[in-house]
mmCIF file of C-alpha atoms and ligand atoms in Angstrom:
data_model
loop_
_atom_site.group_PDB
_atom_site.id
_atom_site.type_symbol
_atom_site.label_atom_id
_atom_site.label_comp_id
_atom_site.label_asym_id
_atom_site.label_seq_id
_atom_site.Cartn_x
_atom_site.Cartn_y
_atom_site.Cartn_z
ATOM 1 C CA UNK A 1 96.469 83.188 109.427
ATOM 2 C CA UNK A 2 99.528 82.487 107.625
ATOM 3 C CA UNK A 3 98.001 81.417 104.127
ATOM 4 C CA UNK A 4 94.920 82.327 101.981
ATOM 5 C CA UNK A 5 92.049 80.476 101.414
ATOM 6 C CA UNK A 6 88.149 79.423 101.083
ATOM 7 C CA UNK A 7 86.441 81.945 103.030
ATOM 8 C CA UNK A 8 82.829 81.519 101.631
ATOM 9 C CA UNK A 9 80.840 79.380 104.183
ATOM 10 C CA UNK A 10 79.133 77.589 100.712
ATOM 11 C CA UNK A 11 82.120 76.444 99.019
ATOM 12 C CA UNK A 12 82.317 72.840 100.219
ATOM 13 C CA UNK A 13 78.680 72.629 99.604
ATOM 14 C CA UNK A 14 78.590 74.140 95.926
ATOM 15 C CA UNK A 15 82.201 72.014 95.005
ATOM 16 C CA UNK A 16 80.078 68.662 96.536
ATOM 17 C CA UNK A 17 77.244 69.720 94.854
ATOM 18 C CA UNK A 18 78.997 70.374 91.414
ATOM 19 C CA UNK A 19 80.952 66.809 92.091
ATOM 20 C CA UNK A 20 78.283 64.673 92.030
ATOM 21 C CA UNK A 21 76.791 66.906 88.763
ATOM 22 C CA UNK A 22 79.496 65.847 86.838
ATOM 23 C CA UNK A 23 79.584 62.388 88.091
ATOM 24 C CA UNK A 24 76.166 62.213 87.529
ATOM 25 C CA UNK A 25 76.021 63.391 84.014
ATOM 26 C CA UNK A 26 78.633 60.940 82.867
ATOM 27 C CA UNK A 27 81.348 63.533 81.980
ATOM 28 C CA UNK A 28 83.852 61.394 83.672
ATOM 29 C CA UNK A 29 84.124 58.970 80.801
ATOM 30 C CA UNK A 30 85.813 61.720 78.537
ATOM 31 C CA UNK A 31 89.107 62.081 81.107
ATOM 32 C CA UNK A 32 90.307 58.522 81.009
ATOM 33 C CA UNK A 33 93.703 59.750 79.679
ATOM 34 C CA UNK A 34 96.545 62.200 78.726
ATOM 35 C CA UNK A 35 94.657 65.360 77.336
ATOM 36 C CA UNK A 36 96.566 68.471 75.012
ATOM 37 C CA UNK A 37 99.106 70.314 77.362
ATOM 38 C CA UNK A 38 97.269 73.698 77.412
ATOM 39 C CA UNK A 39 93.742 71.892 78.190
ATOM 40 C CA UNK A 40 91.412 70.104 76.181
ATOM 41 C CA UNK A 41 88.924 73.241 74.026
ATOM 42 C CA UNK A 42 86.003 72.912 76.554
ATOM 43 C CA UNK A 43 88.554 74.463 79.522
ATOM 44 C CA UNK A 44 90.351 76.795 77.592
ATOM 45 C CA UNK A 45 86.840 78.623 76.192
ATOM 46 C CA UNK A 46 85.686 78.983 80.188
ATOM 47 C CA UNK A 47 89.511 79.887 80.548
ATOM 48 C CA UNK A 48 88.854 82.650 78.215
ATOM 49 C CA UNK A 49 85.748 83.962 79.511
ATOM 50 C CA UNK A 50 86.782 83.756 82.882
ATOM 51 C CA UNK A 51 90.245 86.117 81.287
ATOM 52 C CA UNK A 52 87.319 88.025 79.431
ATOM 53 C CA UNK A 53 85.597 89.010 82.245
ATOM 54 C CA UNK A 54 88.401 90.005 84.258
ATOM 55 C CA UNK A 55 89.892 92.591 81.672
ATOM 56 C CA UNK A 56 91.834 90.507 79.422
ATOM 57 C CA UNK A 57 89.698 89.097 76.549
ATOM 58 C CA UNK A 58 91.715 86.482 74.775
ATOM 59 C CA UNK A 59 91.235 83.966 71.824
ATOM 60 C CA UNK A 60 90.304 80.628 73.898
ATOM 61 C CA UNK A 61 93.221 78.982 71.692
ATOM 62 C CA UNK A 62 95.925 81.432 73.195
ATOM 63 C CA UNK A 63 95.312 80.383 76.679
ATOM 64 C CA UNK A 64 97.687 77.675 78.719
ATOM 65 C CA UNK A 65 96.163 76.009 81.477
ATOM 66 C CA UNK A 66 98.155 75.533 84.184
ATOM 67 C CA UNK A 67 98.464 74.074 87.801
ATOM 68 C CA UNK A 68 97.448 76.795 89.442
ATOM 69 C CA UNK A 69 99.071 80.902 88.934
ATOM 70 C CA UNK A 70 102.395 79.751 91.031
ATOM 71 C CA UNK A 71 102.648 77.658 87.394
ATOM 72 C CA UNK A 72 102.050 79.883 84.937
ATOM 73 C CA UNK A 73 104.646 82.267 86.529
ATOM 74 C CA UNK A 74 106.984 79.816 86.711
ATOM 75 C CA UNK A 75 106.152 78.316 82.837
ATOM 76 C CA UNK A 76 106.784 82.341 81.498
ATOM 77 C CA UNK A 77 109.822 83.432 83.326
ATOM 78 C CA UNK A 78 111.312 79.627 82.941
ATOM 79 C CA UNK A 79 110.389 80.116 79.180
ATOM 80 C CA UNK A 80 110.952 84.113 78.351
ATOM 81 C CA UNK A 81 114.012 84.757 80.733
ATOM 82 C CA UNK A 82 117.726 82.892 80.935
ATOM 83 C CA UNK A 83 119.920 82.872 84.092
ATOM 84 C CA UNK A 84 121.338 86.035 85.172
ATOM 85 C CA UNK A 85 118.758 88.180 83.250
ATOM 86 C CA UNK A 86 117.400 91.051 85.383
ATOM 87 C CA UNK A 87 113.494 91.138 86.753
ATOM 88 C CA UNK A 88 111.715 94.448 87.902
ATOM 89 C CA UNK A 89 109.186 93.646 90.596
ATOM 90 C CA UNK A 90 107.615 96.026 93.713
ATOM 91 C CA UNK A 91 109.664 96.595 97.114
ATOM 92 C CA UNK A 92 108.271 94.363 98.905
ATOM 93 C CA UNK A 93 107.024 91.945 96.190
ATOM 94 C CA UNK A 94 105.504 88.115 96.013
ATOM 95 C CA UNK A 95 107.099 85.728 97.598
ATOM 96 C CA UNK A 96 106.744 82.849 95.188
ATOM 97 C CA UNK A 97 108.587 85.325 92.340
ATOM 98 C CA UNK A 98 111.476 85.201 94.525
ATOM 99 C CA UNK A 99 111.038 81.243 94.983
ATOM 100 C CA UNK A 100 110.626 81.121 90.774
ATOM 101 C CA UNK A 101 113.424 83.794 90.386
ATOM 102 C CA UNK A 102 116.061 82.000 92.668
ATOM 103 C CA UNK A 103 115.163 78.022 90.776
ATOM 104 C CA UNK A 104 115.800 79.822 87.633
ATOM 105 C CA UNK A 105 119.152 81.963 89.007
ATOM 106 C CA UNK A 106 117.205 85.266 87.664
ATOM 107 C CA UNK A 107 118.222 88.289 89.731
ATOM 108 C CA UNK A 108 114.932 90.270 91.056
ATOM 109 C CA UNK A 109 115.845 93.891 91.389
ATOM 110 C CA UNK A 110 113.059 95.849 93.593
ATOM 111 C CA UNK A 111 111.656 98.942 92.802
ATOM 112 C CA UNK A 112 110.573 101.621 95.567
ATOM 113 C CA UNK A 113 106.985 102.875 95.859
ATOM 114 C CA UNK A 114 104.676 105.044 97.703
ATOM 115 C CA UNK A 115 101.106 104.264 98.639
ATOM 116 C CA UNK A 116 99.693 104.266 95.030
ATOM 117 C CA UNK A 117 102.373 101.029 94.862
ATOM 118 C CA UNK A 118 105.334 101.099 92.213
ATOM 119 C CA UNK A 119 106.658 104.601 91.039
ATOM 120 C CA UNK A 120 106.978 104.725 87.562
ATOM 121 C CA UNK A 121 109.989 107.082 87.805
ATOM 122 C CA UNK A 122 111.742 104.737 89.700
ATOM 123 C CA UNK A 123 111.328 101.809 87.306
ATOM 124 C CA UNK A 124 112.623 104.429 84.659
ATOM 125 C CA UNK A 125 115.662 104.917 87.182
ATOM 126 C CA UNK A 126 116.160 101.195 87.385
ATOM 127 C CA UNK A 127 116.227 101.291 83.749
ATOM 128 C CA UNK A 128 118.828 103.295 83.157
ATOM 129 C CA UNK A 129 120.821 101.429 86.215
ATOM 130 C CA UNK A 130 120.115 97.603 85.124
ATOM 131 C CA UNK A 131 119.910 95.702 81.737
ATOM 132 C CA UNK A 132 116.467 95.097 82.773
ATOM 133 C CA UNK A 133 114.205 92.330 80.734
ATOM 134 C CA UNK A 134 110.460 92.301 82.469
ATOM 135 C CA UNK A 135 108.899 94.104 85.239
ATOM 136 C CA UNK A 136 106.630 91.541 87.375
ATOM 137 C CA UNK A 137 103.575 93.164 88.960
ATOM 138 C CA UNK A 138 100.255 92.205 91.180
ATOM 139 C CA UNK A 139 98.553 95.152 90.162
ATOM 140 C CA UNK A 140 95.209 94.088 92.261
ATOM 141 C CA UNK A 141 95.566 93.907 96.040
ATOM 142 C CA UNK A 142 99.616 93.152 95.477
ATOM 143 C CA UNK A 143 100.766 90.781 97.883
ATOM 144 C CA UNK A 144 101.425 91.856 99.942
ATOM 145 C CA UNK A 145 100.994 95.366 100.537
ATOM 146 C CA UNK A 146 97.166 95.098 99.317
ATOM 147 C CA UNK A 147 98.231 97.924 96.743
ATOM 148 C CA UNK A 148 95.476 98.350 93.900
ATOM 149 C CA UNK A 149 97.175 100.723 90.758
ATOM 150 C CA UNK A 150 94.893 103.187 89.583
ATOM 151 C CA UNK A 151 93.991 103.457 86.063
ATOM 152 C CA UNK A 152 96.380 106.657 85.789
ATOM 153 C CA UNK A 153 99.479 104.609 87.641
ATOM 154 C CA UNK A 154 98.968 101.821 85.159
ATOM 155 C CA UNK A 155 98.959 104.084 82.198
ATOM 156 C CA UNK A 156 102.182 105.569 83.363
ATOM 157 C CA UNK A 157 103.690 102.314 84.267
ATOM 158 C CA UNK A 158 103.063 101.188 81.028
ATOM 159 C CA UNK A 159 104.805 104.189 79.272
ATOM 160 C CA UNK A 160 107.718 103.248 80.822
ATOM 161 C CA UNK A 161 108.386 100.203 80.036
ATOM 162 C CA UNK A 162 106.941 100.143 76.428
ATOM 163 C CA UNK A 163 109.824 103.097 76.135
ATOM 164 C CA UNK A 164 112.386 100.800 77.609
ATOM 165 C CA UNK A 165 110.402 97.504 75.618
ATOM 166 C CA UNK A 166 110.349 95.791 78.960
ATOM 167 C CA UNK A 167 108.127 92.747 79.222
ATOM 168 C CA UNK A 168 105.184 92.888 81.713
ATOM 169 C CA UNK A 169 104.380 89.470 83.433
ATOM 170 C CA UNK A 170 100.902 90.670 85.295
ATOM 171 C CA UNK A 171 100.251 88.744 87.810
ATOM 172 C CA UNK A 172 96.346 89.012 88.403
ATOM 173 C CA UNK A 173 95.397 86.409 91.061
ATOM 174 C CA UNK A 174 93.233 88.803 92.821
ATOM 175 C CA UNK A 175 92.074 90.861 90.000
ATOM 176 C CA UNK A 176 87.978 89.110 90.428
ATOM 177 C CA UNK A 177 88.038 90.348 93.860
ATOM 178 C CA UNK A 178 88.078 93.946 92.423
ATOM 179 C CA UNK A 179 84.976 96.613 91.970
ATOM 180 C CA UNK A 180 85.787 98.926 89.413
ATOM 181 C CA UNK A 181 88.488 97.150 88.739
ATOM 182 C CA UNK A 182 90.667 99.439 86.575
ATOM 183 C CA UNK A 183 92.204 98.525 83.426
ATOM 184 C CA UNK A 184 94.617 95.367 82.840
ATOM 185 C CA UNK A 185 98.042 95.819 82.017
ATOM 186 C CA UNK A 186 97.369 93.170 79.261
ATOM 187 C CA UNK A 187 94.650 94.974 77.723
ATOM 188 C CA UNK A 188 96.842 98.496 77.999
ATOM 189 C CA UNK A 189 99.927 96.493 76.408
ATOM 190 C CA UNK A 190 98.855 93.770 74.540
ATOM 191 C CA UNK A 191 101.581 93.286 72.818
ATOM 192 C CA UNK A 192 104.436 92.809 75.488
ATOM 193 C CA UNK A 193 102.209 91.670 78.051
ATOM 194 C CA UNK A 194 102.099 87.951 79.702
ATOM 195 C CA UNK A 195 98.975 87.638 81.972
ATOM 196 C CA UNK A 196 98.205 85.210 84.216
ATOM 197 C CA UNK A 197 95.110 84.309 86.922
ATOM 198 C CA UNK A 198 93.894 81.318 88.607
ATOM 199 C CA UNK A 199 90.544 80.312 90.993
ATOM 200 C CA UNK A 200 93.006 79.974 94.124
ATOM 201 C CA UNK A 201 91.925 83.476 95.640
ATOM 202 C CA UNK A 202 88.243 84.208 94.271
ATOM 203 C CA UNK A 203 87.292 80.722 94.827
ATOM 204 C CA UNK A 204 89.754 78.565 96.818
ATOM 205 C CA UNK A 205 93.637 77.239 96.547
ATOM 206 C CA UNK A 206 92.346 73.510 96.031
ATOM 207 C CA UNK A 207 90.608 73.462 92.548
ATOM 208 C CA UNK A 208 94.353 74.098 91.463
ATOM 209 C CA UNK A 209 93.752 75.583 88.326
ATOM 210 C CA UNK A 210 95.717 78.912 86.713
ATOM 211 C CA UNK A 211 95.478 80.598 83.201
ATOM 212 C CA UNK A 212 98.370 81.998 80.980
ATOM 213 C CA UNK A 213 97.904 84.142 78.208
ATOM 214 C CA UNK A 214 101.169 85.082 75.599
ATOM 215 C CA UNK A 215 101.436 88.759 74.379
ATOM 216 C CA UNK A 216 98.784 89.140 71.499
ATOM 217 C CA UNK A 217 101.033 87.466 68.195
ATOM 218 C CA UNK A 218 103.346 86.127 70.007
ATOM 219 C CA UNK A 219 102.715 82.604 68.907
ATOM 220 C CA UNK A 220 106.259 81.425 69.783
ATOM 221 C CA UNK A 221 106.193 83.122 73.892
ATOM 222 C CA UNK A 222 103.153 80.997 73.974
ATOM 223 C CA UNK A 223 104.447 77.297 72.502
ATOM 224 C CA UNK A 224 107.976 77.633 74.958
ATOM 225 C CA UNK A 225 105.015 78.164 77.610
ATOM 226 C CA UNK A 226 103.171 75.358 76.537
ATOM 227 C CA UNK A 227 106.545 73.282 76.592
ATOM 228 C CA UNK A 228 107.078 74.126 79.636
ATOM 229 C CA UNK A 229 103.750 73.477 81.288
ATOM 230 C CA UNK A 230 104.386 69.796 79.277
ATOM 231 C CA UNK A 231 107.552 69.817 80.772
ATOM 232 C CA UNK A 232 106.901 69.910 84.581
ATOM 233 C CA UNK A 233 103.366 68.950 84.673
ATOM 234 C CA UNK A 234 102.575 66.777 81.025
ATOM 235 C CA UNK A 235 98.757 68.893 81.032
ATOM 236 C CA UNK A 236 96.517 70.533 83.595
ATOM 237 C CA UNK A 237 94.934 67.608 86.087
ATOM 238 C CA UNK A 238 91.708 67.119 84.384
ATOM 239 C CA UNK A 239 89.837 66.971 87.308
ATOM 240 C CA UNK A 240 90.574 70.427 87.842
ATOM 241 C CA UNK A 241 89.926 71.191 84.658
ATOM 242 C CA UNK A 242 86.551 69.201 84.451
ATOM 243 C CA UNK A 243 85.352 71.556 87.989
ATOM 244 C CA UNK A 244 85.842 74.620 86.725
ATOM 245 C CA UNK A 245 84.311 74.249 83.546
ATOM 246 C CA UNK A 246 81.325 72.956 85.295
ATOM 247 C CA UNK A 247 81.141 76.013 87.729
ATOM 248 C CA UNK A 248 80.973 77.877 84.702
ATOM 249 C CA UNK A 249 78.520 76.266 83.118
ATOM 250 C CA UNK A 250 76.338 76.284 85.861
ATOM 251 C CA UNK A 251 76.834 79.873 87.185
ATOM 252 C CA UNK A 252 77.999 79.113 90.474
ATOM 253 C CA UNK A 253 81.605 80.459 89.603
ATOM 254 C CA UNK A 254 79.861 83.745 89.625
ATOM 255 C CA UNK A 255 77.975 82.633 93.214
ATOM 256 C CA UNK A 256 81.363 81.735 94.572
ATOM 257 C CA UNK A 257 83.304 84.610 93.725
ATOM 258 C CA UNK A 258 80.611 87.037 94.469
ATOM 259 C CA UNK A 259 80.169 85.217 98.290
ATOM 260 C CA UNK A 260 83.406 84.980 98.235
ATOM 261 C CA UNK A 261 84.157 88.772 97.793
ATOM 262 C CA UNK A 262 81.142 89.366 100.697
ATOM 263 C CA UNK A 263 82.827 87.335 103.421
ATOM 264 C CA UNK A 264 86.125 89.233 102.438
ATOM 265 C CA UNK A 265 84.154 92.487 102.862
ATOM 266 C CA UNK A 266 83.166 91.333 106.340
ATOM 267 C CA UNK A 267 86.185 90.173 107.652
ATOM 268 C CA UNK A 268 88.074 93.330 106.643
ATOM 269 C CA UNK A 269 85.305 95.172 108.266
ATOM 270 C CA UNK A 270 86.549 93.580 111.409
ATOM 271 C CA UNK A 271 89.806 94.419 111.242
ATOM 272 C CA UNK A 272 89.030 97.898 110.112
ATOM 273 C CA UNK A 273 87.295 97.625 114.119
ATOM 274 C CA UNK A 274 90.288 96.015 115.581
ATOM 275 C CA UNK A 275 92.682 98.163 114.234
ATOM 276 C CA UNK A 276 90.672 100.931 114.446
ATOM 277 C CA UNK A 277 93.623 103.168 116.371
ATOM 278 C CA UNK A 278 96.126 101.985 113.902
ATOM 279 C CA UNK A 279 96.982 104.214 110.997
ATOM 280 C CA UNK A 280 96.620 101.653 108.194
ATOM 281 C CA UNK A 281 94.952 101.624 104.751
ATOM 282 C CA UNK A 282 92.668 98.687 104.527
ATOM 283 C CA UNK A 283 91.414 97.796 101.475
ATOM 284 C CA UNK A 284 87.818 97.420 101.421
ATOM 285 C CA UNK A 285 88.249 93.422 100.130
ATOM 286 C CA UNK A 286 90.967 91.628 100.486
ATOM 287 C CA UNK A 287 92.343 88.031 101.781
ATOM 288 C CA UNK A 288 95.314 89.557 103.649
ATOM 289 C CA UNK A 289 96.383 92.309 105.453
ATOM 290 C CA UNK A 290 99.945 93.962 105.722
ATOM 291 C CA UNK A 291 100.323 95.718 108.580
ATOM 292 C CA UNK A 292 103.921 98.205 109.611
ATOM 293 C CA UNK A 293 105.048 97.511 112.981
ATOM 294 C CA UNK A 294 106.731 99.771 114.737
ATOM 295 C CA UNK A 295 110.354 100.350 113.681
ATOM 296 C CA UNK A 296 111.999 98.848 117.039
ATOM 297 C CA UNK A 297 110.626 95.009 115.749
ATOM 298 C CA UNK A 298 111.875 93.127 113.718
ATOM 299 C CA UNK A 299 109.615 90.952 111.719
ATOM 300 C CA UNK A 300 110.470 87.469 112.804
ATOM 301 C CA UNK A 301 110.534 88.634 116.621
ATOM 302 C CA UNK A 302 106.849 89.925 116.489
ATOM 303 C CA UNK A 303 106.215 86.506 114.225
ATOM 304 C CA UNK A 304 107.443 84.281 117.000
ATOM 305 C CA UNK A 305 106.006 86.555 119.688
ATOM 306 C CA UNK A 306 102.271 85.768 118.112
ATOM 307 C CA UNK A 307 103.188 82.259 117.567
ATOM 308 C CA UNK A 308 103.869 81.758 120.856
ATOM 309 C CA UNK A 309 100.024 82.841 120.892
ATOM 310 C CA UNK A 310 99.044 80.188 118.414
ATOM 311 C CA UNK A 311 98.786 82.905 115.629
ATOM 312 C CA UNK A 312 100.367 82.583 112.635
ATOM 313 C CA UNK A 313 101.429 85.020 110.337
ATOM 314 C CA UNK A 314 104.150 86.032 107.913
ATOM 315 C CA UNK A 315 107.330 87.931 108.352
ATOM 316 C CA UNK A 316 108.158 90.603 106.109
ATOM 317 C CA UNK A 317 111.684 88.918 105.381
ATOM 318 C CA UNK A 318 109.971 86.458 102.884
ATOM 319 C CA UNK A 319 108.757 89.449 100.934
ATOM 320 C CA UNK A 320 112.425 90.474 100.712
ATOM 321 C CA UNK A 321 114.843 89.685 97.952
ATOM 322 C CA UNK A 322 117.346 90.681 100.985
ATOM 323 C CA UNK A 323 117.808 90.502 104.114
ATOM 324 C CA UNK A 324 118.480 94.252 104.147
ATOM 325 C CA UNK A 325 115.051 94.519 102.326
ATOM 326 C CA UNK A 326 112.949 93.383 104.823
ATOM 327 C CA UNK A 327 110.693 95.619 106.251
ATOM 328 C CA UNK A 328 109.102 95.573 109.893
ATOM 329 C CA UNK A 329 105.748 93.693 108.752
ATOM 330 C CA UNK A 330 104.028 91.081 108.986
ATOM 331 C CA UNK A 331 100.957 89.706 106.571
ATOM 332 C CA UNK A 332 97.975 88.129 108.198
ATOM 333 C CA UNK A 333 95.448 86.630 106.058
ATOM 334 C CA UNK A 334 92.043 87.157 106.901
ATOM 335 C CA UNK A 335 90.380 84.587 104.810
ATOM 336 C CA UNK A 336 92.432 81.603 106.526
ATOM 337 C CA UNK A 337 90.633 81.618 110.089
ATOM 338 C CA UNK A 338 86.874 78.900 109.432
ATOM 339 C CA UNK A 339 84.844 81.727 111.643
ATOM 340 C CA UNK A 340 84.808 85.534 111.674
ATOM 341 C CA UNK A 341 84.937 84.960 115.694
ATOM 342 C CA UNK A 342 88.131 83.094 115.458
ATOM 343 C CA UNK A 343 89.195 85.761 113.554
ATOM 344 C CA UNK A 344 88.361 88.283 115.763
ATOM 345 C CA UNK A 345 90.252 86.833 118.257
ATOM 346 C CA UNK A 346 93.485 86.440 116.306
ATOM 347 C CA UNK A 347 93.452 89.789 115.329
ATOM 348 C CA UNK A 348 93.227 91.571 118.674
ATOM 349 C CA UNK A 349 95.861 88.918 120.138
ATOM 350 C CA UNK A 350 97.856 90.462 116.915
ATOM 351 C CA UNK A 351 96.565 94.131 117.626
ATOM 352 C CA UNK A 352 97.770 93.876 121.334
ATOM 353 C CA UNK A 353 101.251 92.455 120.591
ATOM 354 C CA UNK A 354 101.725 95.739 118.450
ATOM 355 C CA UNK A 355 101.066 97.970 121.117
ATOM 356 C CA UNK A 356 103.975 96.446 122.825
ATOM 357 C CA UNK A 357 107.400 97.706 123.320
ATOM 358 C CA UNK A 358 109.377 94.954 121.534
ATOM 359 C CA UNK A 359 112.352 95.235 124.458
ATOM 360 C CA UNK A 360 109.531 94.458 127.380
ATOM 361 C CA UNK A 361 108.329 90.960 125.672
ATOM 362 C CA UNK A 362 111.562 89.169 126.657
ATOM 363 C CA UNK A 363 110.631 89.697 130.163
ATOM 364 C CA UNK A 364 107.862 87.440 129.898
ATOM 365 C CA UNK A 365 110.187 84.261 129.454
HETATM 366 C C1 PLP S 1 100.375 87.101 93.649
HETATM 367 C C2 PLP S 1 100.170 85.627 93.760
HETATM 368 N N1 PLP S 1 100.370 84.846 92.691
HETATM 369 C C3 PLP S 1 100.212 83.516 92.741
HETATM 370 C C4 PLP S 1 99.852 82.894 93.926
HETATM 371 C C5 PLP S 1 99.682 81.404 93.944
HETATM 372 O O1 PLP S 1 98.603 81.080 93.139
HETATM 373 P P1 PLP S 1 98.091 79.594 92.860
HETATM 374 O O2 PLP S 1 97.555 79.040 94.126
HETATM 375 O O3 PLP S 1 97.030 79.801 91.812
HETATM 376 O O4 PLP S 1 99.259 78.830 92.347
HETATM 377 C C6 PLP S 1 99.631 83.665 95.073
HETATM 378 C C7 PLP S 1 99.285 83.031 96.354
HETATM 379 O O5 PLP S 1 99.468 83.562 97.401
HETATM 380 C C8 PLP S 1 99.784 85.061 94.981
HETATM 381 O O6 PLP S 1 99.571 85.861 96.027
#
C-alpha cells in the first residue's frame, strides 16, 4: 500500500481494448519517428480539453506534454527557479518536490496549516521572513494530507501571493477525482500561475503521460519548459501520447476516470469502517490515506512494525524537508491493494498496530 495506482477493475480491459483500436486502425504508421517536443497537435488539443475540463481551459498550443506530472514539475522549477532560490510548499508537502527541489539545490521552506490545509497568513509570514520566488501547492486531495482548499482558502491564498508576486506551480494530479471541484489556482491567477496534471491518478501511473501549462502570455516560461522537456526526455513517448488521445476520442477516458473515482469511493468507505474509532477526516475519494499516530511513534518504527506484517506504507519522514519536520504518520494508499478484501485486511492489520503502545512491540522480538 505504499504507492498509488489502477484501482478500476476495467482498466486492463479498456487499455487492451483501446490497443488493438489503434493498431487496428493503422494509426501506428504516423509515430515512426522523433515528433515536436511539446507533442505532435492531435495530443496537445485532448491535452487541452482534458486541462479544460478540469478548470484550466488553455490554448491547445500552450500546453507541454510531458512524461508524466513528476516531469512537468521538474521541467518548471528546473526552468523558472536557479539554485538557492526559495520555494513555499505545505508542512508536510509532496515528496517528489523535495526529490526535484534537492537535484536542482532549491531550498523548500514549509508553511504551517490547519485542517483547511495551508494558512494564508502564514505564507504572508514566510514572506516577510524569506526572499521567497513560488509557492508549490496540491490543492486537490494534497499528498499527502488528502487536504482539498475551498474556494474561499484559494481566493485568499491567491491574494497573498499576487501581493508578494509569488509564482504558483499548482500541482493538480488529483484534481479529476474531485466533485465540485472548486476553482483552479490557474484559472484564479492566470497570469503567474504554472499548472500541471497527468492520467497517473484518475486513470493509472503506466500511460505515463503529464500536461504543463505556462502562465497565460508568458510565451518565454513556456519555451525554457519546452527546452527542458527536450532536454531530459527529446518529446513525450508517442505511445503514450497515441493512448490517450484515443481514450479521448472514444470516451472511455471519461469511463475510466468516472470507475475510477467509484472504486475510490468504495475503498474509502472501508476504511471509513475500519477506522471507524479513529478520529480522522477521510475524504470521501481519494487514493491514499494519511493517518496521525499517536505521538509516542515514530514514523519509521510503526513503518517497520507493519512491514514486518507484509504491509507497506509510507513514513511521514519522506514528507519532511527535515528530519525535525517529520510528523508521526504514515500514508497508506488505498488504490494499490488488486481486491477491496486484500484491502480490508491490510487496513485492520494497520488499524490494530495503532492501537498499540509503541514501547510493548519490542517485546514481541
Ligand atoms: C502531487 C503529485 N504530483 C505528481 C505525482 C507523480 O505524477 P506522475 O506519475 O504523473 O509523474 C504524484 C504521485 O504520487 C503526486 O502525488
Amino acid at each position: 500500500m505504499s504507492s498509488n495506482a489502477a484501482a478500476a477493475s476495467n482498466f486492463s480491459r479498456i487499455l487492451t481494448e483501446t490497443i488493438a483500436e489503434i493498431g487496428g486502425s493503422g494509426a501506428m504508421d504516423d509515430i515512426r519517428g522523433y515528433e515536436p517536443v511539446a507533442g505532435n497537435e492531435r495530443v496537445r488539443m485532448a491535452a487541452a480539453q482534458f486541462m479544460e475540463q478540469n478548470g484550466a481551459a488553455t490554448d491547445p498550443d500552450a500546453v507541454i506534454c510531458t512524461s508524466g506530472t513528476q516531469h512537468g514539475l521538474f521541467a518548471v522549477l528546473s526552468s523558472v527557479l536557479s539554485p538557492g532560490d526559495v520555494i513555499l510548499a505545505d508542512r508536510p508537502t509532496f515528496s517528489g518536490l523535495i526529490a526535484v527541489a534537492r537535484l536542482l539545490k532549491l531550498v523548500v521552506v514549509t508553511i504551517k496549516g490547519d485542517d483547511e490545509g495551508i494558512l494564508p497568513s502564514e505564507i504572508e509570514a514566510a514572506c516577510q521572513r524569506v526572499d521567497a520566488k513560488a509557492l508549490f501547492l496540491v490543492p486537490c486531495l494534497a499528498n499527502p494530507t488528502t487536504i482539498t482548499l475551498s474556494e474561499q482558502r484559494r481566493v485568499e491564498i491567491v491574494a497573498v501571493v499576487c501581493r508578494h508576486g509569488l509564482i504558483v506551480i499548482e500541482d493538480d494530479i488529483y484534481g479529476a477525482l474531485v466533485d465540485d471541484k472548486p476553482s483552479t489556482l490557474a484559472s484564479l491567477y492566470p497570469e503567474n500561475t504554472f499548472y500541471l496534471t497527468g492520467l497517473s491518478k484518475a486513470v493509472s501511473p503506466s500511460v505515463r503521460i503529464g500536461f504543463a501549462k505556462s502562465p497565460v502570455g508568458n510565451e518565454k516560461a513556456a519555451e525554457f519548459m519546452a527546452a527542458a522537456v527536450g532536454a531530459t526526455t527529446l518529446m513525450m513517448n508517442p505511445l503514450s501520447a497515441m493512448v490517450f488521445t484515443r481514450l479521448i476520442a472514444n470516451g472511455k477516458l471519461a469511463q475510466l476516470i468516472n470507475e475510477q473515482k467509484s472504486e475510490l469511493k468504495a475503498r474509502m468507505a472501508i476504511a471509513a469502517e475500519e477506522f471507524a474509532d479513529f478520529d480522522l477526516r477521510l475524504p470521501e475519494v481519494s487514493p491514499h490515506l494519511w493517518l496521525p499516530l499517536s505521538p509516542q511513534w515514530h514514523n519509521e518504527a510503526f513503518s517497520e512494525q507493519l512491514r514486518a506484517q507484509e504491509v507497506f506504507v509510507l513514513g511521514g519522514s519522506g514528507f519532511a524537508v527535515t528530519p525535525r519536520e517529520a510528523l508521526p504518520s504514515v500514508r497508506g494508499s488505498v488504490s494499490a491493494p488488486r481486491t477491496r478484501a486484500e484491502l480490508r485486511r491490510g487496513l485492520a492489520i494497520i488499524a490494530r498496530t495503532m492501537r498499540l503502545e509503541p514501547h510493548l512491540t519490542s517485546l514481541s522480538v
